[in-house]
């Protein structure tokens, strides 16, 4: 995480694995998906700020969402049903909004409510 000077906001920077960065077909798919995600506006979909290249690395720059990441949440054990249902609802709402805007996604991750 770092502040993006030109936007003066905190962001998450996800570095693409080397296999993606050097495979033109995979890189093109990542760029298309980033562009599609950037067109979405929904409270449970992180905003995409950019797809950057620097020093031979490619990275997706996106909204910083406070809270545990999946690995931290999984490490705490099974999610009780009273916590799991609202998360599932958030994912379903976000996917529905994305599909209504013409998107198709292979990955979905819950985001805390904003």
XYZ file of C-alpha atoms in Angstrom:
114
model
C 0.000 0.000 0.000
C 1.220 3.502 -0.746
C -0.215 6.913 -1.450
C -0.602 7.665 -5.137
C 0.761 11.222 -5.430
C -1.183 12.236 -8.514
C -4.472 11.263 -6.865
C -3.488 11.814 -3.228
C -5.165 8.634 -2.022
C -4.127 5.289 -0.597
C -4.261 2.328 -2.925
C -3.601 -1.365 -3.103
C -1.000 -2.373 -5.653
C -1.200 -5.955 -6.882
C 1.888 -7.047 -8.791
C 1.130 -9.549 -11.526
C 3.069 -12.810 -11.346
C 5.943 -13.023 -13.804
C 4.131 -15.687 -15.832
C 1.351 -13.182 -16.539
C 3.689 -10.298 -17.269
C 5.604 -12.205 -19.930
C 2.735 -14.092 -21.554
C 1.212 -11.670 -24.041
C -2.146 -13.476 -24.122
C -2.418 -13.603 -20.311
C -1.285 -9.997 -19.977
C -3.841 -8.857 -22.558
C -6.589 -10.725 -20.665
C -5.558 -9.057 -17.391
C -5.599 -5.653 -19.058
C -9.071 -6.287 -20.530
C -10.405 -7.433 -17.160
C -8.884 -4.388 -15.431
C -10.505 -2.098 -17.984
C -13.875 -3.795 -17.522
C -13.602 -3.638 -13.730
C -12.629 0.033 -13.931
C -15.953 0.741 -15.660
C -17.950 -0.665 -12.718
C -19.236 1.405 -9.832
C -20.618 -0.593 -6.926
C -20.118 -0.422 -3.148
C -18.840 -4.027 -3.053
C -16.459 -3.795 -6.021
C -13.082 -2.144 -5.446
C -12.422 0.807 -7.741
C -9.637 0.303 -10.274
C -7.284 3.272 -10.557
C -4.976 1.937 -13.209
C -2.934 -0.809 -14.796
C 0.708 0.208 -14.612
C 4.054 -0.987 -15.934
C 7.340 -0.099 -14.254
C 10.769 -1.739 -14.347
C 9.369 -4.663 -16.340
C 6.634 -5.389 -13.797
C 2.902 -4.982 -14.352
C 0.564 -4.015 -11.539
C -3.093 -3.382 -10.939
C -3.665 -0.258 -8.836
C -6.950 -0.337 -6.988
C -8.891 1.118 -4.105
C -7.555 0.272 -0.673
C -10.245 -1.546 1.292
C -9.507 -1.733 4.998
C -9.891 -5.037 6.812
C -8.557 -8.573 6.779
C -7.543 -10.115 3.509
C -8.798 -13.605 2.684
C -5.742 -15.397 4.083
C -6.088 -13.586 7.416
C -9.798 -14.386 7.595
C -9.248 -18.037 6.687
C -6.532 -18.338 9.353
C -9.125 -17.436 11.990
C -11.152 -20.540 11.119
C -14.610 -21.267 9.790
C -16.893 -18.295 9.267
C -20.036 -18.563 11.394
C -23.258 -18.606 9.373
C -24.367 -15.228 10.779
C -21.196 -13.700 9.274
C -21.140 -15.809 6.106
C -24.635 -14.907 4.892
C -24.040 -11.130 4.694
C -20.725 -11.758 2.899
C -22.459 -14.055 0.403
C -25.130 -11.396 -0.143
C -22.466 -8.740 -0.847
C -20.760 -11.014 -3.369
C -24.067 -11.838 -5.063
C -25.057 -8.153 -5.249
C -21.678 -7.205 -6.740
C -21.782 -10.031 -9.295
C -25.347 -9.146 -10.251
C -24.336 -5.516 -10.828
C -21.324 -6.596 -12.863
C -23.400 -8.945 -15.015
C -25.995 -6.223 -15.587
C -23.189 -4.058 -16.949
C -22.045 -6.833 -19.280
C -19.216 -8.298 -17.225
C -18.211 -11.926 -16.738
C -15.801 -12.778 -13.944
C -13.915 -15.878 -12.978
C -12.920 -14.564 -9.519
C -14.992 -12.970 -6.829
C -13.862 -11.832 -3.411
C -15.879 -10.367 -0.599
C -15.157 -6.802 0.387
C -16.141 -5.271 3.697
C -19.086 -2.904 3.508
C -18.105 0.666 2.763
